[in-house]
Amino acid sequence: RSANAGTKGVSGVLIFSSGSASSGNSGQVWMGTGAATSGRGGAVAITIGSGTSGVGGEVRVMAGRSTINTGGLLSLVSGEGTATSSGAVVIRSLNSGTKGVSGALYFSTGSTSSGNTGSISIGTGAATAGRSGAVIVTAGSGTSGAGGTVQTFAGRSTVHTGGALNIAGGEGTATTSGAVVI
C-alpha cells in the first residue's frame, strides 16, 4: 500500500505490471489465493474507496489490443462446484440514493468499419437429468409514472432487408412443443 496523502494531494499510485517485450510475449500477472483442503478458498476483492465529493472511482478491466490479430479474450467465470452447484455471476448496479437513478447496464458489441459486428448470446446451459434454466427479461415496478418498457428491435439496413425478429417455443421431441404467449 501507499502512504496516506496529506491535507492536499492524493495518495500514491500502485502499479502491478510486467515488462514489455520487443520479440515474443510479455510476462503475465497473476493474482489469486491458495487452495484450501478443509475449508473455503480465500477471496480476491478489488474495491474502490468511497469519497465525499465528485463521482465514484472507476474499475476497468480491459483485454489486450492487437494490431494484426484478434484482440485478447476477457473471461468472467464463476467457480465450479464438482459436488453441488456452480457459483453465480452477478452483474448489477447498486441502488441510488434519495435523489437520482440507479446506474445503467450496457451490454453491447463494438462497431466495425468492414464486416459484421459481434453477436450477443444470452442463454442457459443444457440439462441432462432435469429442466434447463429460464431466461427472464423484466422491467422493474414503480410507484409513480408509467411502468418501464421492454423493447426488442431487429437490425436496420440501409441497403438490404432489415433483420428478422424470431420468437419460437421450445421443441418437445417426445411430447408437445412449448407455447408462445403474447
CSV table of N, CA and C in Angstrom, one decimal:
chain,number,residue,atom,x,y,z
A,1,ARG,N,0.8,-1.2,0.0
A,1,ARG,CA,0.0,0.0,0.0
A,1,ARG,C,0.9,1.2,0.0
A,2,SER,N,0.3,2.3,-0.5
A,2,SER,CA,1.0,3.6,-0.4
A,2,SER,C,0.6,4.3,0.8
A,3,ALA,N,1.4,5.3,1.2
A,3,ALA,CA,1.0,6.0,2.4
A,3,ALA,C,-0.1,7.0,2.2
A,4,ASN,N,-0.8,7.4,3.2
A,4,ASN,CA,-1.9,8.3,3.1
A,4,ASN,C,-1.4,9.7,2.6
A,5,ALA,N,-2.3,10.4,1.9
A,5,ALA,CA,-1.9,11.7,1.5
A,5,ALA,C,-2.1,12.7,2.6
A,6,GLY,N,-1.4,13.8,2.5
A,6,GLY,CA,-1.6,14.9,3.5
A,6,GLY,C,-2.9,15.6,3.3
A,7,THR,N,-3.0,16.8,3.8
A,7,THR,CA,-4.2,17.6,3.7
A,7,THR,C,-4.5,18.0,2.3
A,8,LYS,N,-3.5,18.0,1.4
A,8,LYS,CA,-3.6,18.3,0.0
A,8,LYS,C,-2.9,17.2,-0.8
A,9,GLY,N,-3.4,17.0,-2.0
A,9,GLY,CA,-2.8,16.0,-2.9
A,9,GLY,C,-3.5,14.6,-2.8
A,10,VAL,N,-2.9,13.6,-3.4
A,10,VAL,CA,-3.5,12.3,-3.5
A,10,VAL,C,-2.5,11.3,-2.9
A,11,SER,N,-3.1,10.2,-2.5
A,11,SER,CA,-2.2,9.1,-2.1
A,11,SER,C,-1.4,8.5,-3.3
A,12,GLY,N,-0.4,7.8,-3.0
A,12,GLY,CA,0.5,7.3,-4.1
A,12,GLY,C,-0.2,6.2,-4.9
A,13,VAL,N,0.3,6.1,-6.1
A,13,VAL,CA,-0.2,5.1,-7.1
A,13,VAL,C,0.5,3.8,-6.9
A,14,LEU,N,-0.3,2.7,-7.1
A,14,LEU,CA,0.3,1.3,-7.1
A,14,LEU,C,0.2,0.8,-8.5
A,15,ILE,N,1.3,0.3,-9.0
A,15,ILE,CA,1.3,-0.2,-10.3
A,15,ILE,C,1.9,-1.7,-10.3
A,16,PHE,N,1.1,-2.6,-10.8
A,16,PHE,CA,1.5,-4.0,-10.9
A,16,PHE,C,1.5,-4.3,-12.4
A,17,SER,N,2.7,-4.5,-12.9
A,17,SER,CA,2.8,-4.7,-14.4
A,17,SER,C,4.1,-5.5,-14.7
A,18,SER,N,4.0,-6.3,-15.8
A,18,SER,CA,5.1,-7.0,-16.3
A,18,SER,C,5.8,-6.1,-17.3
A,19,GLY,N,7.1,-6.4,-17.6
A,19,GLY,CA,7.8,-5.5,-18.5
A,19,GLY,C,7.4,-5.8,-20.0
A,20,SER,N,7.8,-4.9,-20.8
A,20,SER,CA,7.5,-5.0,-22.3
A,20,SER,C,8.5,-6.0,-22.9
A,21,ALA,N,8.1,-6.5,-24.1
A,21,ALA,CA,9.0,-7.4,-24.9
A,21,ALA,C,9.1,-6.9,-26.3
A,22,SER,N,10.3,-6.8,-26.8
A,22,SER,CA,10.5,-6.4,-28.2
A,22,SER,C,10.3,-7.6,-29.2
A,23,SER,N,10.5,-8.8,-28.7
A,23,SER,CA,10.3,-10.0,-29.5
A,23,SER,C,9.8,-11.1,-28.7
A,24,GLY,N,8.5,-11.5,-28.8
A,24,GLY,CA,7.9,-12.5,-28.0
A,24,GLY,C,6.8,-12.0,-27.1
A,25,ASN,N,6.3,-12.8,-26.2
A,25,ASN,CA,5.3,-12.4,-25.4
A,25,ASN,C,5.8,-11.7,-24.1
A,26,SER,N,5.0,-10.7,-23.6
A,26,SER,CA,5.3,-10.1,-22.4
A,26,SER,C,4.9,-11.0,-21.2
A,27,GLY,N,5.4,-10.8,-20.0
A,27,GLY,CA,5.1,-11.6,-18.9
A,27,GLY,C,3.7,-11.5,-18.4
A,28,GLN,N,3.3,-12.4,-17.6
A,28,GLN,CA,1.9,-12.5,-17.1
A,28,GLN,C,1.9,-11.9,-15.7
A,29,VAL,N,0.7,-11.5,-15.3
A,29,VAL,CA,0.5,-11.0,-13.9
A,29,VAL,C,-0.6,-11.9,-13.3
A,30,TRP,N,-0.3,-12.6,-12.2
A,30,TRP,CA,-1.3,-13.5,-11.6
A,30,TRP,C,-1.6,-12.9,-10.2
A,31,MET,N,-2.9,-12.9,-9.9
A,31,MET,CA,-3.4,-12.6,-8.6
A,31,MET,C,-4.4,-13.7,-8.2
A,32,GLY,N,-4.1,-14.3,-7.0
A,32,GLY,CA,-5.0,-15.3,-6.6
A,32,GLY,C,-4.7,-15.8,-5.2
A,33,THR,N,-5.6,-16.6,-4.6
A,33,THR,CA,-5.4,-17.2,-3.3
A,33,THR,C,-5.1,-18.6,-3.4
A,34,GLY,N,-4.5,-19.2,-2.4
A,34,GLY,CA,-4.1,-20.6,-2.4
A,34,GLY,C,-5.3,-21.5,-2.2
A,35,ALA,N,-5.1,-22.8,-2.5
A,35,ALA,CA,-6.2,-23.8,-2.4
A,35,ALA,C,-6.3,-24.1,-0.9
A,36,ALA,N,-7.5,-24.6,-0.5
A,36,ALA,CA,-7.8,-25.0,0.8
A,36,ALA,C,-8.3,-26.4,0.8
A,37,THR,N,-7.7,-27.3,1.7
A,37,THR,CA,-8.1,-28.7,1.8
A,37,THR,C,-9.3,-28.9,2.6
A,38,SER,N,-9.4,-28.3,3.8
A,38,SER,CA,-10.6,-28.4,4.6
A,38,SER,C,-11.1,-27.0,5.0
A,39,GLY,N,-11.7,-26.4,4.0
A,39,GLY,CA,-12.1,-25.0,4.2
A,39,GLY,C,-12.5,-24.4,2.9
A,40,ARG,N,-12.7,-23.1,3.0
A,40,ARG,CA,-13.1,-22.4,1.8
A,40,ARG,C,-11.9,-21.6,1.2
A,41,GLY,N,-11.8,-21.5,0.0
A,41,GLY,CA,-10.7,-20.8,-0.7
A,41,GLY,C,-10.9,-19.3,-0.4
A,42,GLY,N,-9.8,-18.6,-0.2
A,42,GLY,CA,-9.8,-17.2,0.1
A,42,GLY,C,-10.4,-16.3,-1.1
A,43,ALA,N,-10.9,-15.2,-0.7
A,43,ALA,CA,-11.5,-14.3,-1.7
A,43,ALA,C,-10.5,-13.3,-2.3
A,44,VAL,N,-10.7,-12.8,-3.4
A,44,VAL,CA,-9.9,-11.7,-4.0
A,44,VAL,C,-10.9,-10.6,-4.2
A,45,ALA,N,-10.7,-9.5,-3.5
A,45,ALA,CA,-11.6,-8.3,-3.6
A,45,ALA,C,-10.8,-7.1,-4.2
A,46,ILE,N,-11.5,-6.5,-5.2
A,46,ILE,CA,-10.9,-5.3,-5.8
A,46,ILE,C,-12.0,-4.2,-5.6
A,47,THR,N,-11.8,-3.3,-4.7
A,47,THR,CA,-12.8,-2.3,-4.4
A,47,THR,C,-12.2,-0.9,-4.5
A,48,ILE,N,-13.1,0.1,-4.7
A,48,ILE,CA,-12.7,1.5,-4.8
A,48,ILE,C,-13.1,2.2,-3.5
A,49,GLY,N,-12.2,3.0,-3.0
A,49,GLY,CA,-12.6,3.7,-1.7
A,49,GLY,C,-13.7,4.7,-2.0
A,50,SER,N,-14.5,5.0,-0.9
A,50,SER,CA,-15.5,5.9,-1.1
A,50,SER,C,-15.0,7.4,-1.0
A,51,GLY,N,-15.7,8.3,-1.5
A,51,GLY,CA,-15.3,9.7,-1.5
A,51,GLY,C,-16.5,10.6,-1.1
A,52,THR,N,-16.2,11.8,-0.7
A,52,THR,CA,-17.3,12.7,-0.2
A,52,THR,C,-17.6,13.8,-1.3
A,53,SER,N,-16.8,13.8,-2.4
A,53,SER,CA,-17.1,14.8,-3.4
A,53,SER,C,-16.7,14.2,-4.8
A,54,GLY,N,-17.4,14.6,-5.8
A,54,GLY,CA,-17.2,14.0,-7.1
A,54,GLY,C,-17.8,12.7,-7.3
A,55,VAL,N,-17.6,12.1,-8.5
A,55,VAL,CA,-18.1,10.8,-8.8
A,55,VAL,C,-17.2,9.7,-8.2
A,56,GLY,N,-17.8,8.5,-8.1
A,56,GLY,CA,-17.0,7.4,-7.5
A,56,GLY,C,-15.9,7.0,-8.5
A,57,GLY,N,-14.9,6.4,-8.0
A,57,GLY,CA,-13.8,5.9,-8.8
A,57,GLY,C,-14.2,4.7,-9.7
A,58,GLU,N,-13.5,4.5,-10.7
A,58,GLU,CA,-13.8,3.5,-11.8
A,58,GLU,C,-13.0,2.2,-11.5
A,59,VAL,N,-13.6,1.1,-12.0
A,59,VAL,CA,-12.8,-0.1,-12.1
A,59,VAL,C,-12.9,-0.5,-13.5
A,60,ARG,N,-11.8,-0.7,-14.2
A,60,ARG,CA,-11.7,-1.0,-15.6
A,60,ARG,C,-10.9,-2.3,-15.8
A,61,VAL,N,-11.5,-3.2,-16.5
A,61,VAL,CA,-10.8,-4.5,-16.8
A,61,VAL,C,-10.9,-4.6,-18.3
A,62,MET,N,-9.7,-4.5,-19.0
A,62,MET,CA,-9.7,-4.5,-20.4
A,62,MET,C,-8.7,-5.6,-20.9
A,63,ALA,N,-9.1,-6.3,-21.9
A,63,ALA,CA,-8.2,-7.3,-22.5
A,63,ALA,C,-7.2,-6.6,-23.5
A,64,GLY,N,-6.2,-7.3,-23.9
A,64,GLY,CA,-5.2,-6.7,-24.7
A,64,GLY,C,-5.6,-6.4,-26.1
A,65,ARG,N,-5.0,-5.4,-26.7
A,65,ARG,CA,-5.2,-4.9,-28.1
A,65,ARG,C,-4.2,-5.6,-29.0
A,66,SER,N,-4.6,-5.9,-30.2
A,66,SER,CA,-3.6,-6.4,-31.2
A,66,SER,C,-3.8,-5.7,-32.5
A,67,THR,N,-2.7,-5.3,-33.1
A,67,THR,CA,-2.7,-4.6,-34.4
A,67,THR,C,-2.8,-5.5,-35.6
A,68,ILE,N,-2.5,-6.8,-35.4
A,68,ILE,CA,-2.5,-7.8,-36.5
A,68,ILE,C,-3.4,-9.0,-36.3
A,69,ASN,N,-3.9,-9.2,-35.1
A,69,ASN,CA,-4.7,-10.4,-34.8
A,69,ASN,C,-5.9,-10.0,-34.0
A,70,THR,N,-6.6,-11.0,-33.6
A,70,THR,CA,-7.8,-10.8,-32.7
A,70,THR,C,-7.4,-10.2,-31.4
A,71,GLY,N,-8.2,-9.3,-30.8
A,71,GLY,CA,-7.9,-8.8,-29.5
A,71,GLY,C,-8.0,-9.9,-28.4
A,72,GLY,N,-7.5,-9.6,-27.3
A,72,GLY,CA,-7.5,-10.5,-26.2
A,72,GLY,C,-8.9,-10.9,-25.7
A,73,LEU,N,-9.0,-12.1,-25.1
A,73,LEU,CA,-10.3,-12.5,-24.6
A,73,LEU,C,-10.4,-12.1,-23.1
A,74,LEU,N,-11.7,-11.7,-22.8
A,74,LEU,CA,-12.0,-11.3,-21.4
A,74,LEU,C,-13.0,-12.3,-20.9
A,75,SER,N,-12.6,-13.1,-19.9
A,75,SER,CA,-13.5,-14.2,-19.4
A,75,SER,C,-13.8,-13.9,-17.9
A,76,LEU,N,-15.1,-14.0,-17.6
A,76,LEU,CA,-15.6,-13.8,-16.3
A,76,LEU,C,-16.4,-15.1,-16.0
A,77,VAL,N,-15.9,-16.0,-15.2
A,77,VAL,CA,-16.4,-17.3,-15.0
A,77,VAL,C,-16.6,-17.6,-13.5
A,78,SER,N,-17.7,-18.1,-13.1
A,78,SER,CA,-17.9,-18.5,-11.7
A,78,SER,C,-17.2,-19.8,-11.4
A,79,GLY,N,-17.0,-20.1,-10.1
A,79,GLY,CA,-16.3,-21.3,-9.7
A,79,GLY,C,-17.2,-22.5,-9.9
A,80,GLU,N,-16.5,-23.6,-10.2
A,80,GLU,CA,-17.1,-24.9,-10.5
A,80,GLU,C,-17.5,-25.5,-9.1
A,81,GLY,N,-18.6,-26.1,-9.0
A,81,GLY,CA,-19.0,-26.9,-7.9
A,81,GLY,C,-19.1,-28.4,-8.3
A,82,THR,N,-18.0,-29.1,-8.1
A,82,THR,CA,-18.0,-30.5,-8.6
A,82,THR,C,-19.0,-31.4,-7.9
A,83,ALA,N,-19.4,-31.1,-6.7
A,83,ALA,CA,-20.4,-31.9,-6.0
A,83,ALA,C,-21.8,-31.3,-5.9
A,84,THR,N,-21.8,-30.0,-6.0
A,84,THR,CA,-23.1,-29.3,-5.9
A,84,THR,C,-23.2,-28.2,-7.0
A,85,SER,N,-23.8,-27.1,-6.7
A,85,SER,CA,-24.0,-26.0,-7.8
A,85,SER,C,-22.7,-25.2,-8.0
A,86,SER,N,-22.6,-24.7,-9.2
A,86,SER,CA,-21.5,-23.8,-9.5
A,86,SER,C,-21.9,-22.4,-9.0
A,87,GLY,N,-20.9,-21.5,-8.8
A,87,GLY,CA,-21.2,-20.2,-8.3
A,87,GLY,C,-22.0,-19.3,-9.3
A,88,ALA,N,-22.6,-18.3,-8.7
A,88,ALA,CA,-23.4,-17.4,-9.5
A,88,ALA,C,-22.5,-16.3,-10.0
A,89,VAL,N,-22.9,-15.6,-11.1
A,89,VAL,CA,-22.2,-14.4,-11.6
A,89,VAL,C,-23.2,-13.3,-11.5
A,90,VAL,N,-23.0,-12.3,-10.8
A,90,VAL,CA,-23.9,-11.2,-10.5
A,90,VAL,C,-23.3,-9.9,-11.1
A,91,ILE,N,-24.0,-9.3,-12.1
A,91,ILE,CA,-23.6,-8.0,-12.7
A,91,ILE,C,-24.7,-7.1,-12.5
A,92,ARG,N,-24.6,-6.1,-11.6
A,92,ARG,CA,-25.7,-5.2,-11.3
A,92,ARG,C,-25.1,-3.9,-10.9
A,93,SER,N,-25.9,-2.8,-11.0
A,93,SER,CA,-25.6,-1.5,-10.4
A,93,SER,C,-26.3,-1.5,-9.1
A,94,LEU,N,-25.7,-0.7,-8.2
A,94,LEU,CA,-26.3,-0.5,-6.8
A,94,LEU,C,-27.5,0.4,-6.8
A,95,ASN,N,-28.2,0.4,-5.7
A,95,ASN,CA,-29.4,1.3,-5.6
A,95,ASN,C,-28.9,2.7,-5.6
A,96,SER,N,-29.8,3.6,-6.0
A,96,SER,CA,-29.5,5.0,-6.0
A,96,SER,C,-29.8,5.6,-4.6
A,97,GLY,N,-29.4,6.8,-4.3
A,97,GLY,CA,-29.7,7.4,-3.1
A,97,GLY,C,-31.1,8.0,-3.1
A,98,THR,N,-31.4,8.9,-2.2
A,98,THR,CA,-32.7,9.6,-2.2
A,98,THR,C,-33.0,10.4,-3.5
A,99,LYS,N,-32.0,10.8,-4.2
A,99,LYS,CA,-32.1,11.5,-5.4
A,99,LYS,C,-31.3,10.8,-6.5
A,100,GLY,N,-31.7,10.9,-7.7
A,100,GLY,CA,-31.0,10.3,-8.8
A,100,GLY,C,-31.6,9.0,-9.2
A,101,VAL,N,-31.0,8.3,-10.1
A,101,VAL,CA,-31.4,7.0,-10.6
A,101,VAL,C,-30.3,6.0,-10.4
A,102,SER,N,-30.6,4.7,-10.4
A,102,SER,CA,-29.6,3.7,-10.3
A,102,SER,C,-28.8,3.6,-11.6
A,103,GLY,N,-27.6,3.1,-11.5
A,103,GLY,CA,-26.7,3.1,-12.6
A,103,GLY,C,-27.3,2.2,-13.8
A,104,ALA,N,-26.9,2.5,-15.0
A,104,ALA,CA,-27.4,1.8,-16.2
A,104,ALA,C,-26.4,0.6,-16.4
A,105,LEU,N,-26.9,-0.4,-17.1
A,105,LEU,CA,-26.1,-1.5,-17.5
A,105,LEU,C,-26.1,-1.5,-19.1
A,106,TYR,N,-25.0,-1.6,-19.7
A,106,TYR,CA,-24.9,-1.7,-21.1
A,106,TYR,C,-24.2,-3.0,-21.5
A,107,PHE,N,-24.8,-3.7,-22.4
A,107,PHE,CA,-24.2,-4.9,-23.0
A,107,PHE,C,-24.2,-4.7,-24.5
A,108,SER,N,-23.1,-4.5,-25.1
A,108,SER,CA,-23.0,-4.1,-26.5
A,108,SER,C,-21.7,-4.6,-27.1
A,109,THR,N,-21.7,-4.9,-28.4
A,109,THR,CA,-20.5,-5.2,-29.1
A,109,THR,C,-20.0,-3.9,-29.7
A,110,GLY,N,-18.8,-3.9,-30.1
A,110,GLY,CA,-18.2,-2.8,-30.8
A,110,GLY,C,-18.7,-2.6,-32.2
A,111,SER,N,-18.5,-1.5,-32.8
A,111,SER,CA,-18.8,-1.2,-34.2
A,111,SER,C,-17.7,-1.7,-35.1
A,112,THR,N,-17.9,-1.8,-36.4
A,112,THR,CA,-16.9,-2.2,-37.3
A,112,THR,C,-17.0,-1.4,-38.6
A,113,SER,N,-15.9,-1.1,-39.2
A,113,SER,CA,-15.9,-0.3,-40.5
A,113,SER,C,-16.0,-1.3,-41.7
A,114,SER,N,-15.7,-2.6,-41.5
A,114,SER,CA,-15.7,-3.5,-42.6
A,114,SER,C,-16.0,-4.9,-42.1
A,115,GLY,N,-17.2,-5.4,-42.4
A,115,GLY,CA,-17.5,-6.7,-42.0
A,115,GLY,C,-18.7,-6.7,-41.0
A,116,ASN,N,-19.0,-7.8,-40.3
A,116,ASN,CA,-20.1,-7.9,-39.4
A,116,ASN,C,-19.6,-7.5,-38.0
A,117,THR,N,-20.5,-7.0,-37.2
A,117,THR,CA,-20.2,-6.7,-35.8
A,117,THR,C,-20.4,-8.0,-35.0
A,118,GLY,N,-19.9,-8.0,-33.8
A,118,GLY,CA,-20.0,-9.2,-33.0
A,118,GLY,C,-21.5,-9.5,-32.5
A,119,SER,N,-21.7,-10.7,-32.2
A,119,SER,CA,-23.1,-11.0,-31.7
A,119,SER,C,-23.1,-11.1,-30.2
A,120,ILE,N,-24.3,-11.1,-29.6
A,120,ILE,CA,-24.5,-11.2,-28.2
A,120,ILE,C,-25.4,-12.4,-28.0
A,121,SER,N,-25.0,-13.4,-27.2
A,121,SER,CA,-25.7,-14.6,-26.9
A,121,SER,C,-26.0,-14.7,-25.5
A,122,ILE,N,-27.3,-14.8,-25.1
A,122,ILE,CA,-27.7,-14.9,-23.7
A,122,ILE,C,-28.5,-16.2,-23.6
A,123,GLY,N,-28.1,-17.2,-22.8
A,123,GLY,CA,-28.8,-18.4,-22.8
A,123,GLY,C,-28.4,-19.2,-21.6
A,124,THR,N,-29.1,-20.3,-21.3
A,124,THR,CA,-28.7,-21.2,-20.2
A,124,THR,C,-28.2,-22.5,-20.8
A,125,GLY,N,-27.5,-23.2,-19.9
A,125,GLY,CA,-26.9,-24.5,-20.4
A,125,GLY,C,-27.9,-25.6,-20.5
A,126,ALA,N,-27.5,-26.6,-21.2
A,126,ALA,CA,-28.3,-27.8,-21.3
A,126,ALA,C,-28.3,-28.6,-20.0
A,127,ALA,N,-29.4,-29.4,-19.8
A,127,ALA,CA,-29.6,-30.2,-18.6
A,127,ALA,C,-29.8,-31.6,-19.0
A,128,THR,N,-29.0,-32.5,-18.4
A,128,THR,CA,-29.1,-34.0,-18.8
A,128,THR,C,-30.2,-34.6,-18.1
A,129,ALA,N,-30.4,-34.4,-16.8
A,129,ALA,CA,-31.4,-35.0,-16.0
A,129,ALA,C,-32.1,-34.0,-15.2
A,130,GLY,N,-32.9,-33.1,-15.9
A,130,GLY,CA,-33.6,-32.1,-15.3
A,130,GLY,C,-34.1,-31.0,-16.3
A,131,ARG,N,-34.5,-29.9,-15.8
A,131,ARG,CA,-35.1,-28.9,-16.7
A,131,ARG,C,-34.0,-27.8,-16.9
A,132,SER,N,-33.9,-27.3,-18.1
A,132,SER,CA,-32.9,-26.2,-18.3
A,132,SER,C,-33.4,-25.0,-17.7
A,133,GLY,N,-32.5,-24.1,-17.4
A,133,GLY,CA,-32.8,-22.8,-16.7
A,133,GLY,C,-33.6,-21.9,-17.6
A,134,ALA,N,-34.3,-20.9,-17.0
A,134,ALA,CA,-35.1,-20.0,-17.7
A,134,ALA,C,-34.3,-18.7,-18.0
A,135,VAL,N,-34.7,-18.0,-19.0
A,135,VAL,CA,-34.1,-16.7,-19.3
A,135,VAL,C,-35.3,-15.7,-19.1
A,136,ILE,N,-35.1,-14.7,-18.2
A,136,ILE,CA,-36.2,-13.8,-17.8
A,136,ILE,C,-35.7,-12.4,-18.1
A,137,VAL,N,-36.5,-11.6,-18.8
A,137,VAL,CA,-36.2,-10.2,-19.0
A,137,VAL,C,-37.4,-9.4,-18.5
A,138,THR,N,-37.3,-8.6,-17.5
A,138,THR,CA,-38.4,-7.9,-16.9
A,138,THR,C,-38.0,-6.5,-16.7
A,139,ALA,N,-39.0,-5.6,-16.7
A,139,ALA,CA,-38.8,-4.2,-16.3
A,139,ALA,C,-39.3,-4.1,-14.9
A,140,GLY,N,-38.6,-3.3,-14.1
A,140,GLY,CA,-38.9,-3.1,-12.7
A,140,GLY,C,-40.2,-2.4,-12.5
A,141,SER,N,-40.9,-2.6,-11.3
A,141,SER,CA,-42.1,-1.9,-11.0
A,141,SER,C,-41.8,-0.6,-10.4
A,142,GLY,N,-42.8,0.3,-10.5
A,142,GLY,CA,-42.6,1.7,-9.9
A,142,GLY,C,-43.9,2.1,-9.2
A,143,THR,N,-43.8,3.1,-8.4
A,143,THR,CA,-44.9,3.6,-7.7
A,143,THR,C,-45.4,4.9,-8.2
A,144,SER,N,-44.8,5.5,-9.2
A,144,SER,CA,-45.3,6.7,-9.8
A,144,SER,C,-44.9,6.7,-11.3
A,145,GLY,N,-45.8,7.2,-12.1
A,145,GLY,CA,-45.5,7.2,-13.6
A,145,GLY,C,-45.8,5.9,-14.2
A,146,ALA,N,-45.5,5.8,-15.5
A,146,ALA,CA,-45.7,4.6,-16.3
A,146,ALA,C,-44.7,3.5,-15.9
A,147,GLY,N,-45.1,2.3,-16.1
A,147,GLY,CA,-44.1,1.2,-15.9
A,147,GLY,C,-43.0,1.2,-17.0
A,148,GLY,N,-41.9,0.6,-16.6
A,148,GLY,CA,-40.8,0.5,-17.6
A,148,GLY,C,-41.1,-0.3,-18.8
A,149,THR,N,-40.5,0.1,-19.9
A,149,THR,CA,-40.8,-0.6,-21.2
A,149,THR,C,-39.7,-1.7,-21.5
A,150,VAL,N,-40.1,-2.7,-22.2
A,150,VAL,CA,-39.2,-3.7,-22.7
A,150,VAL,C,-39.3,-3.6,-24.2
A,151,GLN,N,-38.2,-3.3,-24.9
A,151,GLN,CA,-38.2,-3.1,-26.3
A,151,GLN,C,-37.2,-4.0,-27.0
A,152,THR,N,-37.7,-4.6,-28.0
A,152,THR,CA,-36.8,-5.6,-28.8
A,152,THR,C,-36.9,-5.2,-30.3
A,153,PHE,N,-35.8,-4.8,-30.9
A,153,PHE,CA,-35.8,-4.4,-32.2
A,153,PHE,C,-34.8,-5.2,-33.0
A,154,ALA,N,-35.2,-5.6,-34.2
A,154,ALA,CA,-34.2,-6.2,-35.1
A,154,ALA,C,-33.4,-5.1,-35.8
A,155,GLY,N,-32.3,-5.5,-36.4
A,155,GLY,CA,-31.4,-4.6,-37.0
A,155,GLY,C,-31.9,-3.9,-38.3
A,156,ARG,N,-31.5,-2.6,-38.4
A,156,ARG,CA,-31.9,-1.8,-39.6
A,156,ARG,C,-30.8,-1.9,-40.7
A,157,SER,N,-31.2,-1.9,-41.9
A,157,SER,CA,-30.2,-1.9,-43.0
A,157,SER,C,-30.6,-0.8,-44.0
A,158,THR,N,-29.6,-0.1,-44.5
A,158,THR,CA,-29.8,0.9,-45.5
A,158,THR,C,-29.7,0.4,-46.9
A,159,VAL,N,-29.3,-0.8,-47.1
A,159,VAL,CA,-29.1,-1.3,-48.5
A,159,VAL,C,-29.8,-2.7,-48.7
A,160,HIS,N,-30.1,-3.4,-47.6
A,160,HIS,CA,-30.8,-4.7,-47.7
A,160,HIS,C,-32.0,-4.8,-46.8
A,161,THR,N,-32.5,-6.0,-46.8
A,161,THR,CA,-33.7,-6.2,-45.9
A,161,THR,C,-33.3,-6.1,-44.4
A,162,GLY,N,-34.2,-5.5,-43.6
A,162,GLY,CA,-33.9,-5.4,-42.2
A,162,GLY,C,-33.8,-6.8,-41.5
A,163,GLY,N,-33.3,-6.8,-40.4
A,163,GLY,CA,-33.1,-8.1,-39.7
A,163,GLY,C,-34.5,-8.7,-39.2
A,164,ALA,N,-34.5,-10.0,-39.1
A,164,ALA,CA,-35.7,-10.7,-38.7
A,164,ALA,C,-35.8,-10.7,-37.1
A,165,LEU,N,-37.0,-10.8,-36.6
A,165,LEU,CA,-37.2,-11.0,-35.2
A,165,LEU,C,-38.0,-12.3,-35.0
A,166,ASN,N,-37.3,-13.3,-34.4
A,166,ASN,CA,-37.9,-14.6,-34.3
A,166,ASN,C,-38.3,-14.9,-32.8
A,167,ILE,N,-39.5,-15.4,-32.6
A,167,ILE,CA,-39.9,-15.8,-31.3
A,167,ILE,C,-40.5,-17.2,-31.5
A,168,ALA,N,-39.9,-18.2,-30.9
A,168,ALA,CA,-40.3,-19.6,-31.1
A,168,ALA,C,-40.3,-20.3,-29.8
A,169,GLY,N,-41.3,-21.2,-29.6
A,169,GLY,CA,-41.4,-22.0,-28.5
A,169,GLY,C,-40.4,-23.2,-28.6
A,170,GLY,N,-40.0,-23.8,-27.4
A,170,GLY,CA,-39.1,-24.9,-27.5
A,170,GLY,C,-39.6,-26.1,-28.0
A,171,GLU,N,-38.8,-26.9,-28.7
A,171,GLU,CA,-39.2,-28.1,-29.3
A,171,GLU,C,-39.4,-29.2,-28.2
A,172,GLY,N,-40.4,-30.0,-28.3
A,172,GLY,CA,-40.6,-31.1,-27.5
A,172,GLY,C,-40.5,-32.4,-28.3
A,173,THR,N,-39.3,-33.0,-28.3
A,173,THR,CA,-39.1,-34.1,-29.2
A,173,THR,C,-39.9,-35.3,-28.8
A,174,ALA,N,-40.3,-35.5,-27.5
A,174,ALA,CA,-41.1,-36.6,-27.1
A,174,ALA,C,-42.6,-36.2,-26.9
A,175,THR,N,-42.9,-35.0,-26.6
A,175,THR,CA,-44.3,-34.6,-26.3
A,175,THR,C,-44.5,-33.3,-27.1
A,176,THR,N,-45.3,-32.4,-26.5
A,176,THR,CA,-45.7,-31.1,-27.1
A,176,THR,C,-44.6,-30.1,-27.0
A,177,SER,N,-44.5,-29.3,-28.1
A,177,SER,CA,-43.6,-28.2,-28.0
A,177,SER,C,-44.1,-27.1,-27.2
A,178,GLY,N,-43.3,-26.1,-26.8
A,178,GLY,CA,-43.7,-25.1,-25.9
A,178,GLY,C,-44.6,-24.0,-26.6
A,179,ALA,N,-45.4,-23.4,-25.8
A,179,ALA,CA,-46.3,-22.4,-26.3
A,179,ALA,C,-45.7,-21.0,-26.4
A,180,VAL,N,-46.2,-20.2,-27.2
A,180,VAL,CA,-45.7,-18.8,-27.3
A,180,VAL,C,-46.9,-17.9,-26.9
A,181,VAL,N,-46.8,-17.2,-25.9
A,181,VAL,CA,-47.9,-16.4,-25.4
A,181,VAL,C,-47.5,-14.9,-25.5
A,182,ILE,N,-48.3,-14.1,-26.3
A,182,ILE,CA,-48.1,-12.7,-26.5
A,182,ILE,C,-49.4,-12.0,-26.0
